[in-house]
Tab-separated table of C-alpha atoms in Angstrom:
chain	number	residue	atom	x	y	z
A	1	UNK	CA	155.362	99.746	133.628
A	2	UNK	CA	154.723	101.585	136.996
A	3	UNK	CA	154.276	105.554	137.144
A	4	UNK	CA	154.919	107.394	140.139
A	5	UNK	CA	154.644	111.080	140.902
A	6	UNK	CA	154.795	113.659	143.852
A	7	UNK	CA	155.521	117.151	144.932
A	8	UNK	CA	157.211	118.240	148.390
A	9	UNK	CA	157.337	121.714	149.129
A	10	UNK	CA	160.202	122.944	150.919
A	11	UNK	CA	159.996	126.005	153.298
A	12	UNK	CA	163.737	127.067	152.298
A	13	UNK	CA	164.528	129.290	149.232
A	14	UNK	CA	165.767	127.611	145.964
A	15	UNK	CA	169.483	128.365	146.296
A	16	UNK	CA	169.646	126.801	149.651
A	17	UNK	CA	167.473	123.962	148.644
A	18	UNK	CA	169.449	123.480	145.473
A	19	UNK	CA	172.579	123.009	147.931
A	20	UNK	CA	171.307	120.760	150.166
A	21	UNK	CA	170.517	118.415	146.877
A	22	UNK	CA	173.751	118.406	145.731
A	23	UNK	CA	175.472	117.665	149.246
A	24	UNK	CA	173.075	114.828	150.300
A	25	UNK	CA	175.581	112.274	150.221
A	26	UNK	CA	176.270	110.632	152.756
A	27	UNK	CA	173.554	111.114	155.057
A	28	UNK	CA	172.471	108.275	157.470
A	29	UNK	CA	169.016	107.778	155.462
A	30	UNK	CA	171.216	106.643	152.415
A	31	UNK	CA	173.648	103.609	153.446
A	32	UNK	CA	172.463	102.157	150.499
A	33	UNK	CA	174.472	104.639	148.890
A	34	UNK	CA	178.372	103.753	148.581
A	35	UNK	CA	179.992	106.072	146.765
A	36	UNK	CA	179.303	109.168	144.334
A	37	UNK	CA	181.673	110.745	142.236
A	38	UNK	CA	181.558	113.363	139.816
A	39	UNK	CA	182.832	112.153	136.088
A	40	UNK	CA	181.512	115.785	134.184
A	41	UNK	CA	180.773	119.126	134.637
A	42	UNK	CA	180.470	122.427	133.023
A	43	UNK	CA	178.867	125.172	132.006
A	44	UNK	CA	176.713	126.456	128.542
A	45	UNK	CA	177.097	130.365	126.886
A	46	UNK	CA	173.283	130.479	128.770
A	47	UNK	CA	175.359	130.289	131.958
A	48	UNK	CA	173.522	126.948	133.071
A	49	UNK	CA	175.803	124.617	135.018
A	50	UNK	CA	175.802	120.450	133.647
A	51	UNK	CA	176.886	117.641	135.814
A	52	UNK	CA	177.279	113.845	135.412
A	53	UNK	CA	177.722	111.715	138.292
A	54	UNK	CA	178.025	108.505	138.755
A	55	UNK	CA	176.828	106.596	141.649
A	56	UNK	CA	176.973	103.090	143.358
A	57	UNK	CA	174.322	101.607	145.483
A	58	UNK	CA	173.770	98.620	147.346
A	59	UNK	CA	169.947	96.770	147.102
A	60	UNK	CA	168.570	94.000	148.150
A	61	UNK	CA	166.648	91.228	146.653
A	62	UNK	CA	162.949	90.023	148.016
A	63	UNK	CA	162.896	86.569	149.262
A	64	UNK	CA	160.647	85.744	146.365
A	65	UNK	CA	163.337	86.537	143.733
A	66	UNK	CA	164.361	83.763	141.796
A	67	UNK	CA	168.083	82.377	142.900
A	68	UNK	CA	170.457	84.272	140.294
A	69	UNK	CA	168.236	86.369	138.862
A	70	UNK	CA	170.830	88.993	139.598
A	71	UNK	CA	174.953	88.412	139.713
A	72	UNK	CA	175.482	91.383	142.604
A	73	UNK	CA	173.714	93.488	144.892
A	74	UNK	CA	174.741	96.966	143.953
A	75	UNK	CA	173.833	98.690	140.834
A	76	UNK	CA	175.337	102.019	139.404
A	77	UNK	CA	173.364	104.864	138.673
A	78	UNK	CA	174.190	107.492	136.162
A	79	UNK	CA	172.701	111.125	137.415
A	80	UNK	CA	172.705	113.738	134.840
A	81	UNK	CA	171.557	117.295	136.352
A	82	UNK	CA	170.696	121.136	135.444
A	83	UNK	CA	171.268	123.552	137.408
A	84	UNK	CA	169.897	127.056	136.057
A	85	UNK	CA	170.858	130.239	138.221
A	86	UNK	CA	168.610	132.859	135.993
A	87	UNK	CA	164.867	130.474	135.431
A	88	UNK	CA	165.730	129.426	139.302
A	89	UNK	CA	165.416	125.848	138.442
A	90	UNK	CA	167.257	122.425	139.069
A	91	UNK	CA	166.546	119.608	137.126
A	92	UNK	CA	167.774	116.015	137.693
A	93	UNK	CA	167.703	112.416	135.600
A	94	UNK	CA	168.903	109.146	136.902
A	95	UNK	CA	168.501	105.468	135.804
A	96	UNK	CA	170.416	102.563	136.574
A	97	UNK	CA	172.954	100.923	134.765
A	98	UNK	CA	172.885	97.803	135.218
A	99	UNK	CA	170.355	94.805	136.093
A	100	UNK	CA	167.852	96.706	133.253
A	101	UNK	CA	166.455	93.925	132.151
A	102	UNK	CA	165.155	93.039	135.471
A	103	UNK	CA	164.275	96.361	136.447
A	104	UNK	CA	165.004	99.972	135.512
A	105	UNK	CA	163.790	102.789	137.306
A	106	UNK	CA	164.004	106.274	135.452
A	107	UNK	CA	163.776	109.188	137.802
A	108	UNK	CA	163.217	112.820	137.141
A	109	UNK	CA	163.509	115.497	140.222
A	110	UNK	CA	162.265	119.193	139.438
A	111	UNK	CA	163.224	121.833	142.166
A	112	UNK	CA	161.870	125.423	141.507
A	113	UNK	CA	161.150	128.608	143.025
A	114	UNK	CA	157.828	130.029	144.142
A	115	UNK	CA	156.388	132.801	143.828
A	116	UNK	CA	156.340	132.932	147.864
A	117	UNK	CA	159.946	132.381	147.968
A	118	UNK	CA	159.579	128.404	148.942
A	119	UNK	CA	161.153	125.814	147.003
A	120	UNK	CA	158.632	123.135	144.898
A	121	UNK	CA	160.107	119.395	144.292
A	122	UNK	CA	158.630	116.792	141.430
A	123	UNK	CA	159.497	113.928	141.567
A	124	UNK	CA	158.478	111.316	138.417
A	125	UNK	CA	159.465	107.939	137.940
A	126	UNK	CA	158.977	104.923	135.844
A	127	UNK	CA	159.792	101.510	136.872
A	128	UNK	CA	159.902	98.814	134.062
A	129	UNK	CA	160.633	94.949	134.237
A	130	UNK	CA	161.615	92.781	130.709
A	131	UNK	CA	162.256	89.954	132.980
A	132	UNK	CA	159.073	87.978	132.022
A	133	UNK	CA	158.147	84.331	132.839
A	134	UNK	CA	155.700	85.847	134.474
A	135	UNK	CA	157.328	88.112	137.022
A	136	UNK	CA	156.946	91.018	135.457
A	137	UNK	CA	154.174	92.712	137.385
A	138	UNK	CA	155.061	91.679	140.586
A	139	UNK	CA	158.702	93.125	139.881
A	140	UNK	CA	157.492	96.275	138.725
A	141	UNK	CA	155.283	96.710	142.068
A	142	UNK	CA	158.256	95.564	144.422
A	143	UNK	CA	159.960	97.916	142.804
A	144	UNK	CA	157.439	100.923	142.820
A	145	UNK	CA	157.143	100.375	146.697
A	146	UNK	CA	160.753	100.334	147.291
A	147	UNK	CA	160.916	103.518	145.420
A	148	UNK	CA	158.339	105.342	147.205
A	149	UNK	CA	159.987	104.119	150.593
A	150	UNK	CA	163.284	105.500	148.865
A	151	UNK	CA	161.814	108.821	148.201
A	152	UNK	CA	160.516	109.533	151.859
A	153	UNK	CA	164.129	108.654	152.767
A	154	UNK	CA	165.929	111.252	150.275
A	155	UNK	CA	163.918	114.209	151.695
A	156	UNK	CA	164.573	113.465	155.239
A	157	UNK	CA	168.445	112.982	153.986
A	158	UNK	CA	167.820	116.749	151.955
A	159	UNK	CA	166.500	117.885	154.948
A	160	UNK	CA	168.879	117.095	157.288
A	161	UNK	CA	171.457	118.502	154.758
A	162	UNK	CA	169.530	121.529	155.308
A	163	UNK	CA	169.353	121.630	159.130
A	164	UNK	CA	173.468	121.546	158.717
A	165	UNK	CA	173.794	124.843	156.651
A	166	UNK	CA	171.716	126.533	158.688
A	167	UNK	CA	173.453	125.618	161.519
A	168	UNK	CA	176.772	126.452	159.864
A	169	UNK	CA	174.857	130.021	159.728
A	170	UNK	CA	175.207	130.341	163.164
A	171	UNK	CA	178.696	128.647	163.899
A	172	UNK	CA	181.978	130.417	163.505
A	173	UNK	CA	183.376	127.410	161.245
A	174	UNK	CA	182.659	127.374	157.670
A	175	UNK	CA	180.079	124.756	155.840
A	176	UNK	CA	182.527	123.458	153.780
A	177	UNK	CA	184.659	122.132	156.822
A	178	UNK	CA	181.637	120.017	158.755
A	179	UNK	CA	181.089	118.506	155.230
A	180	UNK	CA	184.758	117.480	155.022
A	181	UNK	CA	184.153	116.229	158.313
A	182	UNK	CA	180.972	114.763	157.276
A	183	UNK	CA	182.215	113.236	154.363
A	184	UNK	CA	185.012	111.279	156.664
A	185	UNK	CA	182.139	109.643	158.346
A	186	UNK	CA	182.590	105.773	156.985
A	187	UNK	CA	179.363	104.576	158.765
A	188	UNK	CA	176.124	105.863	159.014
A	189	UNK	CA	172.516	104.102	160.784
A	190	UNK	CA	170.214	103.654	158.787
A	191	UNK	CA	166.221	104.589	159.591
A	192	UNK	CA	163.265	104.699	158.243
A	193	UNK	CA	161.297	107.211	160.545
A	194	UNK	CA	158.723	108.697	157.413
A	195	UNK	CA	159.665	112.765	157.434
A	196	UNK	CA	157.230	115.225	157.623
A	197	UNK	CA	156.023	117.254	155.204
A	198	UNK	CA	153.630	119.219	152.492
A	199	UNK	CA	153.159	117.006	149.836
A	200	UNK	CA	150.697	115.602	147.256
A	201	UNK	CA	151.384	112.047	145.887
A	202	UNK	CA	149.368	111.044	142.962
A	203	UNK	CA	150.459	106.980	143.979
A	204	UNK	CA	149.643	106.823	147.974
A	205	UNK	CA	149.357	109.545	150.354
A	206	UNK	CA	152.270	109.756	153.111
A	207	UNK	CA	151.022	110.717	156.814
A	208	UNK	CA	152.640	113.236	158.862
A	209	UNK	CA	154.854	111.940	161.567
A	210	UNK	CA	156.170	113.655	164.188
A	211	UNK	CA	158.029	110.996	166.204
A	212	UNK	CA	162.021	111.722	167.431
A	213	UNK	CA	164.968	111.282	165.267
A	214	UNK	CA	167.462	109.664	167.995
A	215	UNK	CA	169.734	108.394	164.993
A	216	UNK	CA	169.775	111.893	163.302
A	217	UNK	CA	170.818	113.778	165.945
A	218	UNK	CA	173.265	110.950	166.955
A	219	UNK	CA	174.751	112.128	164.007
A	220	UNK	CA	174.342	115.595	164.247
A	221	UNK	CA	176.212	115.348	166.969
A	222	UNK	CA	178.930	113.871	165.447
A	223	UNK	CA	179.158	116.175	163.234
A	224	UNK	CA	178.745	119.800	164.990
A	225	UNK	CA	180.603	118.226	168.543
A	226	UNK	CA	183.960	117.849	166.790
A	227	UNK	CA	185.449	121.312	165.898
């Protein structure tokens, strides 16, 4: 079994961070992802809001893999989340579906509010192979790498999720009709320019990178050049 853990901190306030979660699909760091739907949701007497989705994503096996060892590519993902309006908290578990026996990763995402008004992210995860003959370590660590790889990829999708609402601030169309529009998009690049950040990684420290995003704002403009 592999353990990983980090913390982001987000600039933005926990309602708009909280948003941005929820809305990060699609996003062009995520064409793995193929399709997310919602299959629950509702809310407790303590006014807490549950939701169940269901998602589909596509992988890919290392070259290493042993011919079969799989019968497809994707994998569904269950994601069961809390959102609570009054402690100012989101909390989020995944795992996959399918394939556990090879691999299952079990993800848990924290968001909360600071004291200073920014928004805190913890991420946990454990990655565990039953596969044996001998493959189970070296499973487990392709599959901790790919996760960490995966992570720095979700908060540059959040991110960009958040660059859109506050640019819907400032335009005189509403947020929910660039995400219709953004949700029409069928195909999105892919990149994997690392995101910068304020963060603390228990696993392998992340540098800074301040290099251009041509795909994101590509797609940016896609998005807030079609009114």
């Amino acid at each position: 079994m592999k353990f990983f853990s980090q913390s982001f901190l987000y600039d933005d306030p926990w309602s708009i961070v909280s948003l941005a979660f929820f809305l990060r699909y699609p996003n062009p760091y995520a064409a793995h992802v193929i399709s997310c739907d919602v299959i629950d949701r509702h809310q407790t007497e303590s006014g807490s809001l549950l939701t169940t989705r269901l998602i589909l994503k596509r992988g890919a096996l290392p070259r290493w893999a042993p011919q079969g060892i799989i019968s497809r590519a994707e994998s569904w993902v269950i994601e069961e989340s809390e959102v609570d309006p009054f402690g100012k908290f989101v909390r989020c578990r995944t795992k996959n579906l399918d394939h556990v026996k090879v691999m299952q990763v079990e993800e848990t995402q924290l968001f909360e509010q600071n004291e200073d008004g920014r928004t805190v992210q913890t991420t946990e995860a454990y990655i565990t192979s039953r596969f044996g003959w001998g493959m189970t370590k070296r499973i487990e660590s392709h599959g901790l790498a790919r996760f960490k790889a995966h992570v720095q990829r979700s908060r540059q999708g959040v991110s960009l999720i958040l660059d859109l609402i506050r640019q819907a601030r400032l335009q005189p169309m509403a947020l929910g009709s660039y995400i219709t529009h953004l949700h029409s998009e069928h195909s999105f690049a892919s990149t994997d320019t690392p995101t910068s950040s304020h963060s603390s990684d228990n696993v392998a420290h992340v540098p800074e990178d301040h290099s251009s995003h041509t795909t994101e704002n590509t797609w940016l403009g896609k998005i807030w050049g079609s009114r």
